[in-house]
Amino acid sequence: MAAEKPERGYVTIDDEECKGCGLCVESCVPKLLRLGDALNRSGYHAATYAGRGCTGCGLCFLVCPEPGAIRVYKRLQAA
Amino acid sequence: MPEPNVSAPPEGLTLIHSKAAAFYDHYERKSELQNQTHYCPGCGHGVAHKLLARAIDELGVQDRTVLVSPVGCSVFAYYYFDVGNVQAAHGRAPAVATGIKRARPEAIVISYQGDGDLAAIGTAEILHAANRGEAITVIFINNAIYGMTGGQLAPTTPVGCWSTTSPYGRNIWNEGYPLHVVETLASLEAPVYLERVALGNSKQVMQAAKAIRRGVENQVKGLGFSLIEVLSPCPTIWKETPVEAQRRVREELAQLYPLGVVRDKTKDAPRRPAPSFPPPLTALPELLDIEESETLAPPVPASHDHADWRIKVAGFGGQGVLMLGEVLAEAGLAAGLEVSWLPSYGPEMRSGTSNCHVRLSARPVDSPLVTQPNVLVALNEPSLRKFLPEVAPGGYVLYNGPEPPADCRRPDVRLLAREFVALADRLGDARVGNIVTLGALLEAAGVVEEQFVDRALARLVKQARLLDLDRKALAAGREAVHQEAPHDIP
Ligand SMILES: Cc1ncc(C[n+]2csc(CCOP(=O)(O)OP(=O)(O)O)c2C)c(N)n1
Ligand code: SF4
Ligand code: SF4
Ligand code: SF4
């Protein structure tokens, strides 16, 4: 089994804050986000992350209208 | 606070984007879901808030930023931004921001406004703030509609577009053309930075982030007026999904309203000088032409302990209605009372009617309006007719005439009818009829002591001959009270 490349980035989505608008889904170039099937507490299909492949580009965070729904992590060069 | 439902990232990754420090941890507006804003899903206000919060973080000005929120969907911006907050009346944010900035030049003052707020009801405020080159930053959210009130036409609504007040679409012959705000402001000399951006996709949002940061940074550098117009989606009123609304911003609004920098004087704009400070208190008497001895208000005499005079003076323009009120207010001031004087007159300078509201009170005056007078001075019949019904039971009414018309009487008020103006004419000048009436009022009701009235007259009447006549008029008015007449105070 080939050694997996370390992940470059990662996002978490706060299922309680997300309003399921889908703008992050549109913005993600590698298409790693989608709206979940279940409804959250506010009655929205919150966005979910596929779990692998994020580049840490931050575009989803940029277009999301909620202040803290998305967090983006990235592997910094020096690390 | 524990974070619900989020998985931990893999080892070795660094958090690079999360909620800006300029936002509160949680928002106290609602009792639950305190990490969610009140905006609709996909609303541009949320995105604009984030860009502004990030700019505040990056420039390190959170502790000296004052945000002025508008009326509109973003009325609650103060629940989100952990900065100084003021919420202004509809359209007035630039005026409020002007005051804050001038009083606190070190503050970073941001006026955040929608297009109904800024481009409709607040057109005058924004135009003049821009023309004065106020050193504030304006974030102008153009979503081409009134959101909060359910979709009325905004000055920015595109031609042909539906709104609740243009149900057949905007028609140029009815509602005119869409207002181009940054271009309009660019016709003025003073603005330093004007740019239009959009929230139509991530690339546009990136440019918007830069522009908003620039707008705030200009203020940090001490430059003048900056305004960033943000074309912004309102999926709810547009009746579109957030993704469709984002597309409309990109493909339609951004065509009608070209994006880009419309004004950039950041390199060569002259620096606004520090605001000049008001003159010291000690300079005021001279500036206002008040004698030093008058400036210390005497203690309220015991006899005025319960004073609450609500006086309405009314008559024809030219009868000295406003002057009578002014003398009363000045006399009250000299007696150490709290006073107000509110003139109210029609557009005509001479004929026409005028009236004024005067309050003399032992306690601070809550409102200068007199709606239930306990003194009515009516210098003509129309004024008596109009205001007699308002007089409080037991109140005094002084009427300039031999007697009130038969259909204009009230048994429960103390009415004194005399021909005050004719009396003044006999003294040598009908124009002092107002002061004759004042003399009668003082004699009948007391109100305020002669010495204070005299001091007020001396202050207001500069000509010695007239002052002399006014003193005679006062005395004649007092005397008139004691002459027999058919409708005397019971
Ligand atoms: C003096 C006054 N007039 C009218 C209103 C009603 N009103 C509230 S919000 C609003 C329009 C807001 O539209 P906009 O500024 O475009 O903000 P949006 O809600 O779209 O963000 C109006 C007319 C008011 N609150 N106060
Ligand atoms: S950071 Fe970029 S790649 Fe990662 S999920 Fe967000 S948009 Fe997609
Ligand atoms: S953009 Fe934000 S609010 Fe909209 S679906 Fe994505 S995470 Fe949720
Ligand atoms: S009505 Fe429009 S502007 Fe108001 S919160 Fe909803 S989407 Fe935003």
Tab-separated table of N, CA, C and O in Angstrom, chain A residues 1-78:
chain	number	residue	atom	x	y	z
A	1	MET	N	0.843	-1.210	0.000
A	1	MET	CA	0.000	0.000	0.000
A	1	MET	C	0.871	1.249	0.000
A	1	MET	O	1.767	1.378	0.830
A	2	ALA	N	0.667	2.138	-0.997
A	2	ALA	CA	1.476	3.359	-1.090
A	2	ALA	C	1.209	4.261	0.111
A	2	ALA	O	0.084	4.346	0.579
A	3	ALA	N	2.283	4.924	0.577
A	3	ALA	CA	2.129	5.833	1.721
A	3	ALA	C	1.235	7.002	1.316
A	3	ALA	O	1.431	7.582	0.251
A	4	GLU	N	0.237	7.305	2.143
A	4	GLU	CA	-0.665	8.417	1.816
A	4	GLU	C	0.054	9.743	1.967
A	4	GLU	O	0.805	9.941	2.906
A	5	LYS	N	-0.222	10.657	1.000
A	5	LYS	CA	0.338	12.014	1.138
A	5	LYS	C	-0.319	12.692	2.333
A	5	LYS	O	-1.530	12.536	2.528
A	6	PRO	N	0.430	13.466	3.130
A	6	PRO	CA	-0.212	14.125	4.264
A	6	PRO	C	-1.217	15.159	3.758
A	6	PRO	O	-1.000	15.786	2.716
A	7	GLU	N	-2.316	15.307	4.481
A	7	GLU	CA	-3.351	16.278	4.110
A	7	GLU	C	-2.796	17.696	4.149
A	7	GLU	O	-2.110	18.076	5.091
A	8	ARG	N	-3.155	18.513	3.106
A	8	ARG	CA	-2.692	19.916	3.069
A	8	ARG	C	-3.608	20.829	3.861
A	8	ARG	O	-3.191	21.861	4.355
A	9	GLY	N	-4.873	20.441	3.864
A	9	GLY	CA	-5.825	21.319	4.557
A	9	GLY	C	-6.984	20.532	5.133
A	9	GLY	O	-7.093	19.310	4.912
A	10	TYR	N	-7.847	21.257	5.854
A	10	TYR	CA	-8.975	20.593	6.499
A	10	TYR	C	-9.996	21.662	6.871
A	10	TYR	O	-9.617	22.799	7.176
A	11	VAL	N	-11.259	21.325	6.789
A	11	VAL	CA	-12.257	22.282	7.278
A	11	VAL	C	-13.186	21.597	8.277
A	11	VAL	O	-13.423	20.393	8.195
A	12	THR	N	-13.666	22.379	9.215
A	12	THR	CA	-14.739	21.896	10.080
A	12	THR	C	-15.921	22.841	9.893
A	12	THR	O	-15.745	24.036	9.630
A	13	ILE	N	-17.117	22.284	9.989
A	13	ILE	CA	-18.326	23.112	9.846
A	13	ILE	C	-19.180	22.919	11.091
A	13	ILE	O	-19.494	21.792	11.477
A	14	ASP	N	-19.504	24.019	11.718
A	14	ASP	CA	-20.337	23.984	12.918
A	14	ASP	C	-21.781	23.774	12.489
A	14	ASP	O	-22.419	24.674	11.949
A	15	ASP	N	-22.235	22.583	12.719
A	15	ASP	CA	-23.561	22.170	12.271
A	15	ASP	C	-24.670	23.016	12.916
A	15	ASP	O	-25.758	23.170	12.386
A	16	GLU	N	-24.379	23.616	14.055
A	16	GLU	CA	-25.382	24.440	14.739
A	16	GLU	C	-25.466	25.846	14.143
A	16	GLU	O	-26.483	26.501	14.233
A	17	GLU	N	-24.369	26.331	13.597
A	17	GLU	CA	-24.359	27.698	13.080
A	17	GLU	C	-24.739	27.745	11.601
A	17	GLU	O	-25.312	28.726	11.127
A	18	CYS	N	-24.398	26.697	10.874
A	18	CYS	CA	-24.625	26.661	9.420
A	18	CYS	C	-26.102	26.775	9.088
A	18	CYS	O	-26.956	26.184	9.731
A	19	LYS	N	-26.417	27.577	8.052
A	19	LYS	CA	-27.806	27.731	7.612
A	19	LYS	C	-28.074	27.050	6.278
A	19	LYS	O	-29.085	27.321	5.623
A	20	GLY	N	-27.133	26.234	5.836
A	20	GLY	CA	-27.374	25.425	4.644
A	20	GLY	C	-27.576	26.211	3.372
A	20	GLY	O	-28.285	25.773	2.466
A	21	CYS	N	-26.961	27.388	3.267
A	21	CYS	CA	-27.183	28.211	2.070
A	21	CYS	C	-26.502	27.624	0.838
A	21	CYS	O	-26.893	27.916	-0.286
A	22	GLY	N	-25.467	26.852	1.051
A	22	GLY	CA	-24.811	26.192	-0.072
A	22	GLY	C	-23.780	27.028	-0.803
A	22	GLY	O	-23.213	26.585	-1.804
A	23	LEU	N	-23.500	28.231	-0.330
A	23	LEU	CA	-22.517	29.063	-1.035
A	23	LEU	C	-21.119	28.463	-0.925
A	23	LEU	O	-20.316	28.556	-1.856
A	24	CYS	N	-20.824	27.811	0.208
A	24	CYS	CA	-19.508	27.174	0.353
A	24	CYS	C	-19.378	26.023	-0.639
A	24	CYS	O	-18.321	25.810	-1.229
A	25	VAL	N	-20.480	25.304	-0.829
A	25	VAL	CA	-20.470	24.167	-1.750
A	25	VAL	C	-20.065	24.660	-3.144
A	25	VAL	O	-19.236	24.063	-3.822
A	26	GLU	N	-20.676	25.790	-3.569
A	26	GLU	CA	-20.361	26.395	-4.871
A	26	GLU	C	-18.902	26.796	-4.989
A	26	GLU	O	-18.299	26.714	-6.058
A	27	SER	N	-18.347	27.284	-3.878
A	27	SER	CA	-17.032	27.917	-3.958
A	27	SER	C	-15.885	26.920	-3.963
A	27	SER	O	-14.776	27.244	-4.374
A	28	CYS	N	-16.126	25.711	-3.496
A	28	CYS	CA	-15.025	24.749	-3.324
A	28	CYS	C	-14.633	24.150	-4.671
A	28	CYS	O	-15.411	23.410	-5.282
A	29	VAL	N	-13.441	24.491	-5.131
A	29	VAL	CA	-13.034	24.060	-6.466
A	29	VAL	C	-12.953	22.526	-6.560
A	29	VAL	O	-13.511	21.935	-7.480
A	30	PRO	N	-12.311	21.833	-5.616
A	30	PRO	CA	-12.285	20.362	-5.700
A	30	PRO	C	-13.601	19.680	-5.294
A	30	PRO	O	-13.657	18.450	-5.242
A	31	LYS	N	-14.650	20.489	-5.042
A	31	LYS	CA	-15.994	19.941	-4.749
A	31	LYS	C	-15.987	18.961	-3.570
A	31	LYS	O	-16.401	17.810	-3.683
A	32	LEU	N	-15.527	19.455	-2.441
A	32	LEU	CA	-15.414	18.585	-1.276
A	32	LEU	C	-16.517	18.832	-0.250
A	32	LEU	O	-16.564	18.184	0.778
A	33	LEU	N	-17.374	19.805	-0.551
A	33	LEU	CA	-18.436	20.128	0.396
A	33	LEU	C	-19.777	19.780	-0.215
A	33	LEU	O	-19.967	19.852	-1.427
A	34	ARG	N	-20.714	19.374	0.631
A	34	ARG	CA	-22.087	19.179	0.148
A	34	ARG	C	-23.032	19.442	1.311
A	34	ARG	O	-22.590	19.515	2.468
A	35	LEU	N	-24.296	19.632	0.985
A	35	LEU	CA	-25.270	19.832	2.053
A	35	LEU	C	-25.722	18.460	2.556
A	35	LEU	O	-26.027	17.568	1.757
A	36	GLY	N	-25.744	18.297	3.871
A	36	GLY	CA	-26.066	17.004	4.456
A	36	GLY	C	-27.539	16.638	4.279
A	36	GLY	O	-28.366	17.474	3.917
A	37	ASP	N	-27.856	15.381	4.523
A	37	ASP	CA	-29.234	14.912	4.342
A	37	ASP	C	-30.109	15.272	5.533
A	37	ASP	O	-31.288	15.571	5.385
A	38	ALA	N	-29.516	15.253	6.727
A	38	ALA	CA	-30.322	15.494	7.935
A	38	ALA	C	-30.504	16.998	8.148
A	38	ALA	O	-29.726	17.809	7.649
A	39	LEU	N	-31.567	17.326	8.856
A	39	LEU	CA	-31.789	18.736	9.211
A	39	LEU	C	-31.114	19.031	10.548
A	39	LEU	O	-31.137	18.196	11.447
A	40	ASN	N	-30.539	20.233	10.665
A	40	ASN	CA	-29.953	20.601	11.961
A	40	ASN	C	-31.024	21.223	12.852
A	40	ASN	O	-32.194	21.292	12.489
A	41	ARG	N	-30.595	21.711	14.015
A	41	ARG	CA	-31.553	22.204	14.992
A	41	ARG	C	-32.371	23.389	14.483
A	41	ARG	O	-33.484	23.623	14.914
A	42	SER	N	-31.796	24.180	13.555
A	42	SER	CA	-32.552	25.318	13.023
A	42	SER	C	-33.335	24.926	11.778
A	42	SER	O	-33.930	25.793	11.131
A	43	GLY	N	-33.295	23.653	11.406
A	43	GLY	CA	-34.091	23.205	10.271
A	43	GLY	C	-33.395	23.339	8.926
A	43	GLY	O	-34.050	23.416	7.887
A	44	TYR	N	-32.087	23.396	8.935
A	44	TYR	CA	-31.346	23.519	7.674
A	44	TYR	C	-30.529	22.249	7.406
A	44	TYR	O	-30.106	21.565	8.341
A	45	HIS	N	-30.291	22.006	6.127
A	45	HIS	CA	-29.357	20.946	5.750
A	45	HIS	C	-27.953	21.525	5.820
A	45	HIS	O	-27.500	22.200	4.898
A	46	ALA	N	-27.293	21.283	6.917
A	46	ALA	CA	-25.975	21.897	7.106
A	46	ALA	C	-24.940	21.281	6.160
A	46	ALA	O	-25.061	20.122	5.752
A	47	ALA	N	-23.958	22.091	5.832
A	47	ALA	CA	-22.904	21.626	4.927
A	47	ALA	C	-22.005	20.613	5.646
A	47	ALA	O	-21.816	20.690	6.860
A	48	THR	N	-21.475	19.672	4.898
A	48	THR	CA	-20.518	18.713	5.470
A	48	THR	C	-19.303	18.612	4.547
A	48	THR	O	-19.392	18.849	3.331
A	49	TYR	N	-18.201	18.231	5.140
A	49	TYR	CA	-16.936	18.123	4.410
A	49	TYR	C	-16.649	16.648	4.142
A	49	TYR	O	-16.841	15.798	5.030
A	50	ALA	N	-16.181	16.356	2.946
A	50	ALA	CA	-15.939	14.967	2.542
A	50	ALA	C	-14.892	14.289	3.418
A	50	ALA	O	-14.820	13.063	3.473
A	51	GLY	N	-14.050	15.092	4.089
A	51	GLY	CA	-13.104	14.474	5.012
A	51	GLY	C	-11.693	14.359	4.491
A	51	GLY	O	-10.748	14.211	5.265
A	52	ARG	N	-11.497	14.466	3.175
A	52	ARG	CA	-10.147	14.388	2.607
A	52	ARG	C	-10.042	15.323	1.403
A	52	ARG	O	-11.029	15.617	0.755
A	53	GLY	N	-8.832	15.780	1.123
A	53	GLY	CA	-8.565	16.482	-0.134
A	53	GLY	C	-8.562	17.997	-0.051
A	53	GLY	O	-8.217	18.689	-1.015
A	54	CYS	N	-8.916	18.557	1.091
A	54	CYS	CA	-8.976	20.026	1.206
A	54	CYS	C	-7.588	20.635	1.017
A	54	CYS	O	-6.598	20.120	1.530
A	55	THR	N	-7.547	21.727	0.246
A	55	THR	CA	-6.258	22.386	-0.005
A	55	THR	C	-6.000	23.525	0.978
A	55	THR	O	-4.962	24.165	0.927
A	56	GLY	N	-6.999	23.815	1.789
A	56	GLY	CA	-6.839	24.939	2.720
A	56	GLY	C	-6.887	26.283	2.015
A	56	GLY	O	-6.367	27.277	2.518
A	57	CYS	N	-7.583	26.357	0.858
A	57	CYS	CA	-7.610	27.607	0.087
A	57	CYS	C	-8.403	28.707	0.801
A	57	CYS	O	-8.185	29.884	0.568
A	58	GLY	N	-9.359	28.319	1.625
A	58	GLY	CA	-10.097	29.319	2.421
A	58	GLY	C	-11.268	29.960	1.696
A	58	GLY	O	-11.944	30.830	2.253
A	59	LEU	N	-11.548	29.560	0.449
A	59	LEU	CA	-12.632	30.211	-0.293
A	59	LEU	C	-13.988	29.963	0.356
A	59	LEU	O	-14.841	30.855	0.399
A	60	CYS	N	-14.188	28.759	0.882
A	60	CYS	CA	-15.481	28.463	1.498
A	60	CYS	C	-15.711	29.392	2.690
A	60	CYS	O	-16.806	29.902	2.891
A	61	PHE	N	-14.659	29.629	3.458
A	61	PHE	CA	-14.779	30.531	4.611
A	61	PHE	C	-15.136	31.936	4.134
A	61	PHE	O	-15.977	32.611	4.710
A	62	LEU	N	-14.488	32.345	3.048
A	62	LEU	CA	-14.667	33.705	2.547
A	62	LEU	C	-16.120	33.984	2.145
A	62	LEU	O	-16.661	35.050	2.435
A	63	VAL	N	-16.765	33.033	1.486
A	63	VAL	CA	-18.118	33.298	0.969
A	63	VAL	C	-19.215	32.952	1.971
A	63	VAL	O	-20.374	33.299	1.765
A	64	CYS	N	-18.872	32.302	3.060
A	64	CYS	CA	-19.891	31.890	4.027
A	64	CYS	C	-20.394	33.104	4.799
A	64	CYS	O	-19.619	33.865	5.356
A	65	PRO	N	-21.703	33.322	4.848
A	65	PRO	CA	-22.245	34.497	5.553
A	65	PRO	C	-22.191	34.381	7.076
A	65	PRO	O	-22.414	35.377	7.754
A	66	GLU	N	-21.940	33.219	7.609
A	66	GLU	CA	-21.934	33.066	9.069
A	66	GLU	C	-20.536	33.305	9.627
A	66	GLU	O	-19.551	32.768	9.109
A	67	PRO	N	-20.455	34.106	10.697
A	67	PRO	CA	-19.143	34.501	11.198
A	67	PRO	C	-18.210	33.337	11.538
A	67	PRO	O	-17.018	33.390	11.233
A	68	GLY	N	-18.766	32.287	12.140
A	68	GLY	CA	-17.856	31.242	12.624
A	68	GLY	C	-18.254	29.843	12.226
A	68	GLY	O	-17.807	28.876	12.839
A	69	ALA	N	-19.106	29.700	11.189
A	69	ALA	CA	-19.576	28.355	10.845
A	69	ALA	C	-18.433	27.478	10.334
A	69	ALA	O	-18.362	26.288	10.628
A	70	ILE	N	-17.555	28.081	9.556
A	70	ILE	CA	-16.478	27.296	8.946
A	70	ILE	C	-15.147	27.647	9.597
A	70	ILE	O	-14.887	28.818	9.903
A	71	ARG	N	-14.347	26.639	9.832
A	71	ARG	CA	-12.950	26.865	10.237
A	71	ARG	C	-12.065	26.169	9.218
A	71	ARG	O	-12.355	25.040	8.814
A	72	VAL	N	-11.013	26.837	8.814
A	72	VAL	CA	-10.108	26.256	7.822
A	72	VAL	C	-8.725	26.060	8.448
A	72	VAL	O	-8.190	26.975	9.084
A	73	TYR	N	-8.198	24.877	8.265
A	73	TYR	CA	-6.858	24.543	8.764
A	73	TYR	C	-5.944	24.306	7.572
A	73	TYR	O	-6.383	23.852	6.525
A	74	LYS	N	-4.673	24.577	7.758
A	74	LYS	CA	-3.738	24.403	6.638
A	74	LYS	C	-2.379	23.958	7.156
A	74	LYS	O	-1.976	24.363	8.251
A	75	ARG	N	-1.693	23.169	6.351
A	75	ARG	CA	-0.328	22.793	6.713
A	75	ARG	C	0.594	23.920	6.249
A	75	ARG	O	0.657	24.211	5.057
A	76	LEU	N	1.190	24.585	7.170
A	76	LEU	CA	2.032	25.715	6.796
A	76	LEU	C	3.400	25.203	6.358
A	76	LEU	O	3.884	24.182	6.846
A	77	GLN	N	4.002	25.936	5.442
A	77	GLN	CA	5.236	25.514	4.779
A	77	GLN	C	6.306	25.038	5.762
A	77	GLN	O	6.816	23.934	5.670
A	78	ALA	N	6.619	25.898	6.737
A	78	ALA	CA	7.737	25.627	7.641
A	78	ALA	C	7.488	24.382	8.484
A	78	ALA	O	8.438	23.704	8.866
